[in-house]
mmCIF file of C-alpha atoms in Angstrom:
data_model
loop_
_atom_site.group_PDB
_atom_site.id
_atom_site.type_symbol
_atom_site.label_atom_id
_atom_site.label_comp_id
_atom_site.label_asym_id
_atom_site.label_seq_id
_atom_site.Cartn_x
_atom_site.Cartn_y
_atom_site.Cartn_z
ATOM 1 C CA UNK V 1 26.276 0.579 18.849
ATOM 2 C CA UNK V 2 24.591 -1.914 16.596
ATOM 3 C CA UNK V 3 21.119 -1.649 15.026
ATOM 4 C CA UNK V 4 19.079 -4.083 17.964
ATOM 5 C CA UNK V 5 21.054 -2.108 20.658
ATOM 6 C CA UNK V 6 20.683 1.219 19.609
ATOM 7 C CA UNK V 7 16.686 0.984 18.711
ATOM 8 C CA UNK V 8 16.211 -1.042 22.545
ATOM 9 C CA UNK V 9 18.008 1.522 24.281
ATOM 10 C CA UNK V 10 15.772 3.996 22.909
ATOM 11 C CA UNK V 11 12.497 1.957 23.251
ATOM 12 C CA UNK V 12 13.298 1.742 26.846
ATOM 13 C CA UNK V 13 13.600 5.439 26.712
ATOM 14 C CA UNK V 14 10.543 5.975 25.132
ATOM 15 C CA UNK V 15 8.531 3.836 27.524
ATOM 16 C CA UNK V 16 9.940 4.934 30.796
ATOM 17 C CA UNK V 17 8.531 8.172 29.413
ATOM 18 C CA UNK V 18 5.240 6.646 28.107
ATOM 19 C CA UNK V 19 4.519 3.995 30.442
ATOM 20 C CA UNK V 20 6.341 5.535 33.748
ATOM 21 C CA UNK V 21 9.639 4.273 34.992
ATOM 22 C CA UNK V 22 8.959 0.973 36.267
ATOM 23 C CA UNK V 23 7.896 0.073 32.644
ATOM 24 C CA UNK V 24 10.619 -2.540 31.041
ATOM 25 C CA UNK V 25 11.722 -3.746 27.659
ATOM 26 C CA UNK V 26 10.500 -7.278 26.301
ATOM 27 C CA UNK V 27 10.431 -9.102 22.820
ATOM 28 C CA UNK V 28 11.886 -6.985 20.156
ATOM 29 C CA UNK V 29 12.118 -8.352 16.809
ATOM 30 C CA UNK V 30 12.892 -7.402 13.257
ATOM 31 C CA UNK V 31 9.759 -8.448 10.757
ATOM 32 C CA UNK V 32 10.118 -10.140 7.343
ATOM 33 C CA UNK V 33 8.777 -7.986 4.874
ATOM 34 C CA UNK V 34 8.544 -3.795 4.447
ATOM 35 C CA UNK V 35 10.370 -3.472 0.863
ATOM 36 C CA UNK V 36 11.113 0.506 2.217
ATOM 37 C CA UNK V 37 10.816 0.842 5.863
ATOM 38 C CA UNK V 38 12.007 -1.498 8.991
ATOM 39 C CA UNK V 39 9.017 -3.364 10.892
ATOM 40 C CA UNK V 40 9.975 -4.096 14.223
ATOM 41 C CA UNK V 41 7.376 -6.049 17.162
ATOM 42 C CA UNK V 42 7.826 -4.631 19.993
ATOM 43 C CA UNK V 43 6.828 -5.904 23.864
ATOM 44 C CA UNK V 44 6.999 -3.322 27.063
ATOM 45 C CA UNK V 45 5.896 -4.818 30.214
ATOM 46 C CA UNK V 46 3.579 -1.902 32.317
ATOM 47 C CA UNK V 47 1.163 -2.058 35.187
ATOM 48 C CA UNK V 48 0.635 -5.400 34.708
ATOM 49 C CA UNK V 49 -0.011 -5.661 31.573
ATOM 50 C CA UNK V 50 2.038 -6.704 28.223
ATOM 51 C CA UNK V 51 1.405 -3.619 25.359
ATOM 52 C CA UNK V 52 1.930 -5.427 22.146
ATOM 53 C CA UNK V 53 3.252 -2.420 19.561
ATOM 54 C CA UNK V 54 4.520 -2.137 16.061
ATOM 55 C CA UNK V 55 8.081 0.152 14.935
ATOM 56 C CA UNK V 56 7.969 1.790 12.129
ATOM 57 C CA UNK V 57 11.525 2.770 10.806
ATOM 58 C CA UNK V 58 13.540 4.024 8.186
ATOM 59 C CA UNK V 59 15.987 1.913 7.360
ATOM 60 C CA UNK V 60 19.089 2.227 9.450
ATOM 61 C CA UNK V 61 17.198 5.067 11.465
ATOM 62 C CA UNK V 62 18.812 7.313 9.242
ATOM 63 C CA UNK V 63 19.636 6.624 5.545
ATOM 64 C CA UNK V 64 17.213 8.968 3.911
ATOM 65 C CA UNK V 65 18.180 7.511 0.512
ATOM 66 C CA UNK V 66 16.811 4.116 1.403
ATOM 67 C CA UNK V 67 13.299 5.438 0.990
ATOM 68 C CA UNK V 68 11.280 5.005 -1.552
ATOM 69 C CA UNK V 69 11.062 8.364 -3.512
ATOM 70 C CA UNK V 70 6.994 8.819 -3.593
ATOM 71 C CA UNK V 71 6.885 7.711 0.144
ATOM 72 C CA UNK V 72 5.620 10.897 1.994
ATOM 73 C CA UNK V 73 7.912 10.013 5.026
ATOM 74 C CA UNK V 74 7.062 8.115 8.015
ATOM 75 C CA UNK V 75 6.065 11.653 10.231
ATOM 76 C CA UNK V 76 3.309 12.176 7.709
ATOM 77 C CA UNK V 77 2.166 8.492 7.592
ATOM 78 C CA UNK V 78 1.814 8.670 10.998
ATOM 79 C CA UNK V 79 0.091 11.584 11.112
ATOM 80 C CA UNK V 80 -2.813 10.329 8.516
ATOM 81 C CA UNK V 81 -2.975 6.895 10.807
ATOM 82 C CA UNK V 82 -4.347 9.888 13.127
ATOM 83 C CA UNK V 83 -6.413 11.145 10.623
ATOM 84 C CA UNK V 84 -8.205 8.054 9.865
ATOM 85 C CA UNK V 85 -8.530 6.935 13.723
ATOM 86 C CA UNK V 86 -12.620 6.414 14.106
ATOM 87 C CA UNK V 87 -12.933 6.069 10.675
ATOM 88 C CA UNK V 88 -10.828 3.764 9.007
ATOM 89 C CA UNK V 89 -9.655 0.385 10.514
ATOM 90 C CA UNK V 90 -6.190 1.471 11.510
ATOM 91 C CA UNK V 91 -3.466 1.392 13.824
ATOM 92 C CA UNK V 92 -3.527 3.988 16.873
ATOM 93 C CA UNK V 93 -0.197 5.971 16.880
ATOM 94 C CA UNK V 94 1.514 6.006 20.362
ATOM 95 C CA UNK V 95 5.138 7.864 19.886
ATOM 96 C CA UNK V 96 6.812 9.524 16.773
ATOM 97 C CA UNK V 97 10.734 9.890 16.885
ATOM 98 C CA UNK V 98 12.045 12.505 14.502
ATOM 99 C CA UNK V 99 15.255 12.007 11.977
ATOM 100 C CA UNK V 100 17.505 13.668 15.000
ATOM 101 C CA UNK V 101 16.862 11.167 17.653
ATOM 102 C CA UNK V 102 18.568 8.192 19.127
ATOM 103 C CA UNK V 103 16.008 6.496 17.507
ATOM 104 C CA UNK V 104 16.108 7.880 14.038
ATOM 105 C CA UNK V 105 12.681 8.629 12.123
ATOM 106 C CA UNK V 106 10.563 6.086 13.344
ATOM 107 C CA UNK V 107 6.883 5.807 14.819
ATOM 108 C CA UNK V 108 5.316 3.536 17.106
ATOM 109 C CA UNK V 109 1.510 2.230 17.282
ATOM 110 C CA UNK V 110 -0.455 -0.674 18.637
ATOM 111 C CA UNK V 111 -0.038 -4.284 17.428
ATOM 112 C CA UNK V 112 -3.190 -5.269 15.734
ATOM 113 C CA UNK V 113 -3.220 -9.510 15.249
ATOM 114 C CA UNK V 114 -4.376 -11.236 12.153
ATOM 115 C CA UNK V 115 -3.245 -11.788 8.395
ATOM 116 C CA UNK V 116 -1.625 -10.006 5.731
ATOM 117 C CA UNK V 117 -0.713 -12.612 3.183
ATOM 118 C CA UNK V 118 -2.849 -12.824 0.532
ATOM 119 C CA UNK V 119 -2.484 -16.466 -0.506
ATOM 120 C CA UNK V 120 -3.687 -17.670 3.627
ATOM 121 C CA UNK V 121 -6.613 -14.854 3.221
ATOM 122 C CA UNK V 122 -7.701 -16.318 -0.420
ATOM 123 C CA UNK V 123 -7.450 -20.021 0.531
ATOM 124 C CA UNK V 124 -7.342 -21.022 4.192
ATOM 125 C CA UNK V 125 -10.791 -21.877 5.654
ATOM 126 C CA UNK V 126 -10.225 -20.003 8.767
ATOM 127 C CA UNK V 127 -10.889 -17.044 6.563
ATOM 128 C CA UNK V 128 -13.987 -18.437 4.928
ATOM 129 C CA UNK V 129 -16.101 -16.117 6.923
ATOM 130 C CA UNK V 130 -13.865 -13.375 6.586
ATOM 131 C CA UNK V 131 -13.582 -13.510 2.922
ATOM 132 C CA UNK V 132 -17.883 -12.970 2.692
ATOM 133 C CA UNK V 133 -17.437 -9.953 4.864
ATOM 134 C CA UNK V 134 -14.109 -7.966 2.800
ATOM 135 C CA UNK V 135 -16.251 -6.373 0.000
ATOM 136 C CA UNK V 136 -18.340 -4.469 1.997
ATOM 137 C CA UNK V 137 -15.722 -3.965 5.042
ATOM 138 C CA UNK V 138 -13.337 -2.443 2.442
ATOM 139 C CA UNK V 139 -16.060 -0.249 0.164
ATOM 140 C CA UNK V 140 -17.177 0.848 3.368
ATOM 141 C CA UNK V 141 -13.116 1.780 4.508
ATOM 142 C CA UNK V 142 -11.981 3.503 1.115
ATOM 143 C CA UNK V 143 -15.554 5.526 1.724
ATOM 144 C CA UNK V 144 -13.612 6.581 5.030
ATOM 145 C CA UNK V 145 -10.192 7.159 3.644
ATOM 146 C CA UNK V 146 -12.020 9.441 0.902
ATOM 147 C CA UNK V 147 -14.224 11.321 3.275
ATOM 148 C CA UNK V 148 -11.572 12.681 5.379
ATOM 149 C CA UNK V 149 -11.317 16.209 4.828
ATOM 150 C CA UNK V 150 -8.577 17.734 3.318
ATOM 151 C CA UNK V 151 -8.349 20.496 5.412
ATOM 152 C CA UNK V 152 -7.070 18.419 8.359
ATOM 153 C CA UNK V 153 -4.582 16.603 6.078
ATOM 154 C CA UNK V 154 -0.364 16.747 6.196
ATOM 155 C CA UNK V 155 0.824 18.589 3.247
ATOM 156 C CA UNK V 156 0.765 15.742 0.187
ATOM 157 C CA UNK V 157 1.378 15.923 -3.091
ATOM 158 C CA UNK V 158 -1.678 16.340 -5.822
ATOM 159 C CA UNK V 159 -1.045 12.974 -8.540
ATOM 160 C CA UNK V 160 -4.430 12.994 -10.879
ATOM 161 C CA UNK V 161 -4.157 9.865 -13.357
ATOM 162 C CA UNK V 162 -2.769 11.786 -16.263
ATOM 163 C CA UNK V 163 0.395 12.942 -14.581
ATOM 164 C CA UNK V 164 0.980 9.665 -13.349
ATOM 165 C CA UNK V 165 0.246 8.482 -16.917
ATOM 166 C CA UNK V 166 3.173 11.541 -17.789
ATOM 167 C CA UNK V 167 5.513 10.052 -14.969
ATOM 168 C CA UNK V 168 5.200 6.266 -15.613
ATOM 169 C CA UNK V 169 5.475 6.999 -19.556
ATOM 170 C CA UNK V 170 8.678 8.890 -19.084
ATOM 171 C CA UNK V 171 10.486 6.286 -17.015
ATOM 172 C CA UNK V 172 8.930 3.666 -19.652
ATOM 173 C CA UNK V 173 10.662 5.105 -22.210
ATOM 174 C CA UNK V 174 14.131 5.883 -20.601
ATOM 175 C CA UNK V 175 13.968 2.197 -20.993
ATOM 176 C CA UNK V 176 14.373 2.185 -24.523
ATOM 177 C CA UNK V 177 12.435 -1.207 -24.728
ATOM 178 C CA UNK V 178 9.348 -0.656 -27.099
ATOM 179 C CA UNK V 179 6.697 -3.101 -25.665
ATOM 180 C CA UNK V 180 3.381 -3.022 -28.172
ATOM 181 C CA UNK V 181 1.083 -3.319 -25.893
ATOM 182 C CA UNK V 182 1.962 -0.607 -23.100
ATOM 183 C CA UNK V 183 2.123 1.481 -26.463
ATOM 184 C CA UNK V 184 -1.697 0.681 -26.911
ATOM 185 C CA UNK V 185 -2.133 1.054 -23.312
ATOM 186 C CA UNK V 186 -0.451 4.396 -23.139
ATOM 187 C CA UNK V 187 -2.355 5.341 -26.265
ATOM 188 C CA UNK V 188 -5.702 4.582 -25.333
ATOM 189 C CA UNK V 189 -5.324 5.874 -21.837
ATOM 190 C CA UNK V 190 -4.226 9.031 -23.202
ATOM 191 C CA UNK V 191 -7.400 9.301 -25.977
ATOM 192 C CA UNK V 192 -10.282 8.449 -23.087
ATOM 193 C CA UNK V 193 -8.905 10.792 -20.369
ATOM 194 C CA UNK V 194 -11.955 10.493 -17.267
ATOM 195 C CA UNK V 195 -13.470 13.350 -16.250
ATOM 196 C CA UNK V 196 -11.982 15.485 -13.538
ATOM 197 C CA UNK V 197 -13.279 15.259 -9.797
ATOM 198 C CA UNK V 198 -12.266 17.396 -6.753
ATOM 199 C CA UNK V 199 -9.192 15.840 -5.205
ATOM 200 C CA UNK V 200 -9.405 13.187 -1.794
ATOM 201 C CA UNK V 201 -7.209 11.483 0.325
ATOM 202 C CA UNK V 202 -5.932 8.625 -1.959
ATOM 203 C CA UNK V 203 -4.754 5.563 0.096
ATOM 204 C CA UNK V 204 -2.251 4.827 -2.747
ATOM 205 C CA UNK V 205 -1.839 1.147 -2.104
ATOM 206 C CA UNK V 206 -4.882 -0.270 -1.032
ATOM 207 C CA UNK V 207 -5.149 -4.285 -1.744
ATOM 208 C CA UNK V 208 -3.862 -7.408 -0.139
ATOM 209 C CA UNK V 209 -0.691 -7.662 1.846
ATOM 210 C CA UNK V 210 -1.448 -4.158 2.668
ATOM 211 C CA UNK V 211 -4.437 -4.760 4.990
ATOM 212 C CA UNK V 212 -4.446 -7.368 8.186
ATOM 213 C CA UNK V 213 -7.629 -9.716 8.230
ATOM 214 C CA UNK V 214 -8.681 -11.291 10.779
ATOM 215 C CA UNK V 215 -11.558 -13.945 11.397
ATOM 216 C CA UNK V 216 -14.056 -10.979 11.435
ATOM 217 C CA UNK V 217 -12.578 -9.786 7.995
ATOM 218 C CA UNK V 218 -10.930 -6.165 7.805
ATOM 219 C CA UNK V 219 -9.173 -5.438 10.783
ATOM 220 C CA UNK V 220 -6.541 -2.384 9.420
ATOM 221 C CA UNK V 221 -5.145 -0.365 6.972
ATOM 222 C CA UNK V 222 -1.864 -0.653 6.975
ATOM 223 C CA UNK V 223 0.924 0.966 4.831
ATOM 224 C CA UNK V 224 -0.096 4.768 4.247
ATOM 225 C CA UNK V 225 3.304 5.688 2.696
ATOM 226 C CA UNK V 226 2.202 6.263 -0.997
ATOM 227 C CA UNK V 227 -0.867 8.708 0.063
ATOM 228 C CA UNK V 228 -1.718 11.356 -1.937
ATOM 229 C CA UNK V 229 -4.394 13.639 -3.506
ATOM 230 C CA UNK V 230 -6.187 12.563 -6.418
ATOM 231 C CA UNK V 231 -9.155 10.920 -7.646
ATOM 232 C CA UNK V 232 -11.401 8.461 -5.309
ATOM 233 C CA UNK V 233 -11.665 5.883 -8.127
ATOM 234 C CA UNK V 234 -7.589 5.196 -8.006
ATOM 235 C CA UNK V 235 -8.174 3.079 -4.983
ATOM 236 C CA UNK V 236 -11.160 1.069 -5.986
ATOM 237 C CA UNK V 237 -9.128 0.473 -9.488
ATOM 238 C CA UNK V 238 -6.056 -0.271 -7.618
ATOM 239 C CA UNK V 239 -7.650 -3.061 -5.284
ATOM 240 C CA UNK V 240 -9.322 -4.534 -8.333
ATOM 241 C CA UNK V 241 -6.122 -5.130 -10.780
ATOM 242 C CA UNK V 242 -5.449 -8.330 -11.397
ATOM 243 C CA UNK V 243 -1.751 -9.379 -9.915
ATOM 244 C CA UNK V 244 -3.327 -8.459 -6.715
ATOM 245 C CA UNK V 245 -5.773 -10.879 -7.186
ATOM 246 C CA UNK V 246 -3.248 -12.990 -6.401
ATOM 247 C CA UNK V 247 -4.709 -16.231 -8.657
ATOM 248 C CA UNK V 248 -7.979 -15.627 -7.870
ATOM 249 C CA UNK V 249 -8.976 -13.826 -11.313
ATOM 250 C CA UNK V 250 -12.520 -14.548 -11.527
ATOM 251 C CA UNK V 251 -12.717 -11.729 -8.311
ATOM 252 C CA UNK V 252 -12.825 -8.664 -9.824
ATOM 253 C CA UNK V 253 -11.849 -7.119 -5.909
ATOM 254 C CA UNK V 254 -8.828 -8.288 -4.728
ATOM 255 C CA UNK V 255 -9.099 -11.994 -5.182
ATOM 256 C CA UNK V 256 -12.390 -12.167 -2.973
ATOM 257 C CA UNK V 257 -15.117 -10.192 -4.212
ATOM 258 C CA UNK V 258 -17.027 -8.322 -6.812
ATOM 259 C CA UNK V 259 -16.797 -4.833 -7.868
ATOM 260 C CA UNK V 260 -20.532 -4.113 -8.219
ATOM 261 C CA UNK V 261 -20.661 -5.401 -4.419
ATOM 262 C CA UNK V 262 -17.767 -3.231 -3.544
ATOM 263 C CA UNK V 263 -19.399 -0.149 -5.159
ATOM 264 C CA UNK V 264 -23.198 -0.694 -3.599
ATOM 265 C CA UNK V 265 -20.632 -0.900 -0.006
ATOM 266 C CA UNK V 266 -18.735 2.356 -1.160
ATOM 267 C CA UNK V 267 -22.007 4.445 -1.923
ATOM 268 C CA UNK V 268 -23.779 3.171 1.147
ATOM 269 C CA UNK V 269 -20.757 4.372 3.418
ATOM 270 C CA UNK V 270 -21.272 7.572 1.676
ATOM 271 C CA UNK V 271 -19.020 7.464 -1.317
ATOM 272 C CA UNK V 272 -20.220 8.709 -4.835
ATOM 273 C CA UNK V 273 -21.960 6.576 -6.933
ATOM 274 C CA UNK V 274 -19.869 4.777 -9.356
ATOM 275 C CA UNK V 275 -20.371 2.435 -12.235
ATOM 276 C CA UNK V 276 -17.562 -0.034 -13.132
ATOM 277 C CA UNK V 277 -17.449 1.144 -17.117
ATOM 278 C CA UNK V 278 -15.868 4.566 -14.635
ATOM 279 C CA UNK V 279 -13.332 2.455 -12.658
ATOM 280 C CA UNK V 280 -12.150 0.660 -16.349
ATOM 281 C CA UNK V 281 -9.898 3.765 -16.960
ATOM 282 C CA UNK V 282 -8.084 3.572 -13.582
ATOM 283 C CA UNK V 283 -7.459 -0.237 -13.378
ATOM 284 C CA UNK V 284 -5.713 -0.034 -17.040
ATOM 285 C CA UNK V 285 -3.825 2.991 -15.464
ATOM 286 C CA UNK V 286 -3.294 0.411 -12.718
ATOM 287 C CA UNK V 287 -1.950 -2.741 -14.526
ATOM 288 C CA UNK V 288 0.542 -0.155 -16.758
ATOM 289 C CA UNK V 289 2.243 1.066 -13.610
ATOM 290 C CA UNK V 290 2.433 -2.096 -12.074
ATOM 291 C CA UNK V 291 4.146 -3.497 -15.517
ATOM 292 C CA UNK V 292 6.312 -0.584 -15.818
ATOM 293 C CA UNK V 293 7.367 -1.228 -11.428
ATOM 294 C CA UNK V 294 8.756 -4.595 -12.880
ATOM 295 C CA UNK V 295 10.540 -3.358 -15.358
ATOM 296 C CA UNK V 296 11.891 -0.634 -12.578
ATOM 297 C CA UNK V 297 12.737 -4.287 -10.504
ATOM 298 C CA UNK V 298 14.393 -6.331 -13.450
ATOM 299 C CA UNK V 299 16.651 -3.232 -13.891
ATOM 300 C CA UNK V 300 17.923 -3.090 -10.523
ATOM 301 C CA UNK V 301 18.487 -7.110 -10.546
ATOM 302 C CA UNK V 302 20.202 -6.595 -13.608
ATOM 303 C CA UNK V 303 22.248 -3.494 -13.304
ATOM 304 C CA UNK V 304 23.459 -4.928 -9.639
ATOM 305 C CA UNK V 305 21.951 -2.068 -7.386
ATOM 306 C CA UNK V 306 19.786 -4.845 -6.009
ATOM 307 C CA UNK V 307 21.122 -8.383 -6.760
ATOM 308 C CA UNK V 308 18.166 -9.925 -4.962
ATOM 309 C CA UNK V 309 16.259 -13.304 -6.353
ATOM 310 C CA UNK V 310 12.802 -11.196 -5.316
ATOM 311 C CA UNK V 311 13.974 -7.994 -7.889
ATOM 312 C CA UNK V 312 14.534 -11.050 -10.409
ATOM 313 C CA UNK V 313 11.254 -13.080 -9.750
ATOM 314 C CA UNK V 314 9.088 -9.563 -9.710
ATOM 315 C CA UNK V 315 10.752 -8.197 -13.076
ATOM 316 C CA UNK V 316 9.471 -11.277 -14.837
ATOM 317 C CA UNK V 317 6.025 -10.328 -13.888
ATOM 318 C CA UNK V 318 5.941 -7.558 -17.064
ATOM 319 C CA UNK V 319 4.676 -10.325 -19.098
ATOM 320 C CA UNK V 320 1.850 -10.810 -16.657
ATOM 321 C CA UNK V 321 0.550 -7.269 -16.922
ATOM 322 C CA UNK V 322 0.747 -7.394 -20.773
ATOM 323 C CA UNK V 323 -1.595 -9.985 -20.697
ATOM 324 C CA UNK V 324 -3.952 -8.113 -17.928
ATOM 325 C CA UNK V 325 -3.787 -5.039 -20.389
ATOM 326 C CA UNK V 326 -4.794 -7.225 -23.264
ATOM 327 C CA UNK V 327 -7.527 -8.565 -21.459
ATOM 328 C CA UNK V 328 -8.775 -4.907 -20.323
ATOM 329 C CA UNK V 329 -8.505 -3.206 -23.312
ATOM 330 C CA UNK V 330 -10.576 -5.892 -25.695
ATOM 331 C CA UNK V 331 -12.890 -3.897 -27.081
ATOM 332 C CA UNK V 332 -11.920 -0.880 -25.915
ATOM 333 C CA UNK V 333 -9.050 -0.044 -28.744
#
């Protein structure tokens, strides 16, 4: 049975369970993008009504080693989605498959409309309003993400900075291509550690692309794969280094907005008070990692293990975060 055929026979399972067995199958397509799971839109026709839904899969339904190896497995992500329901923009969760169905490991949850690409959310004019509203929509969502407590979390995995500093310097240097300036990077990361904090729910990959706006501004959080414990200012860092500002550099946040705007949001929502000299450390953390991902892409363009023009086109980018790290660490070396 072929991919299509084997995930609509068991959608149509699924929803004669769900919806009740006059329920039928609609519009199923496969989604561009998802680097390391399957997106799939999904129809079912019930009482009347057309429920618009999103498929979450691994690839293939089954092939474990298609995963990305820090992604905390689509069971989990579903579970935070759950988590975070009243308190984060985010998907509602309707049906989990596990690795042993006809379905494969999978999850299910409600279509939510709007954008994703960055360049339409930066640019277009039918996001002009959207674009005043983002700071404070997203300070006031990482607040949410943060504030979740870890008692009612999934089992995840504790990453503070300096062990991924340890992680991202050890696959740097299996490389064995010395680049000055993630030396300095790596150096002066490692001489101003920050100061410890108790460990929150860390999105992991909170900026642009990952997040669908909509004429109101934020409208979900999408893409909880990377979650983990760790430090609260990871996020805001993450959202504010500069290849996901996609052009827009003068934005500290994402492209759109500024971070003393996104803190004053954050603390408001009830999020510690930060100053932006304390999210410095985390953004240079930030840029390395990214650098050292396109390195990670070049090498699978060039070694064959993925022959695509996008592993290419991404691995070029380590120049870019040289120049970002430059630019951070003026006056700071």
């Amino acid at each position: 049975m072929g991919n299509v055929e084997q995930i609509q026979k068991a959608l149509t399972a699924w929803a004669g369970q769900f919806y009740g067995p006059e329920s039928s199958l609609g519009h199923v397509a496969r989604l561009s993008g998802g680097a390391s799971q399957e997106t799939w839109a999904v129809d079912i026709h019930a009482d009347g009504k057309t429920h618009e839904l999103i498929l979450r899969r691994v690839p293939g339904g089954f092939q474990q080693s298609a995963r990305n190896s820090e992604a905390i497995g689509l069971a989990v992500e579903a579970r935070l989605l759950e988590c975070a329901a009243g308190t984060v923009p985010a998907p509602k969760v309707l049906g989990v498959f596990a690795p042993d169905s006809d379905m494969g490991e999978a999850f299910l949850m409600n279509r939510i409309h709007g954008e994703t690409i960055a360049r339409k959310i930066l640019r277009d004019d039918a996001y002009d309003g959207a674009r005043k509203k983002l700071t404070a929509q997203c300070g006031k969502a990482l607040a949410g993400i943060h504030a979740i407590p870890v008692s009612e979390l999934p089992d995840l995995p504790e990453t503070p900075g300096l062990s991924q500093l340890d992680k991202y310097e050890d696959i740097y240097r299996n490389f064995d291509m010395p680049r000055p300036v993630f030396e300095l990077a790596i150096s002066w990361l490692r001489e101003n550690p920050p100061p410890s904090s108790a460990p929150v729910l860390v999105h992991g990959d909170f900026r642009l692309g990952n997040l669908i706006v909509d004429k109101d501004g934020l409208a979900a959080v999408l893409d909880w794969e990377l979650a983990h414990l760790g430090d609260a200012r990871e996020d805001i860092a993450w959202l504010c280094v500069n290849s996901w500002r996609f052009g827009h550099s003068e934005n500290r946040v994402g492209g759109f907005g500024q971070l003393g705007d996104l803190l004053s949001a954050y603390a408001d929502a009830g999020g510690p008070t930060f100053s932006a000299e304390e999210i410095d450390w985390w953004e240079i953390l930030g840029s390395l990692k990214w650098g050292i991902m396109c390195m990670i892409m070049y090498e699978a363009y060039r070694s064959g293990a993925d022959p695509s023009v996008e592993r290419a086109a991404i691995g070029r980018r380590v120049s870019e975060t040289e120049i970002d790290l430059l630019n951070l660490l003026e006056g700071k070396a």
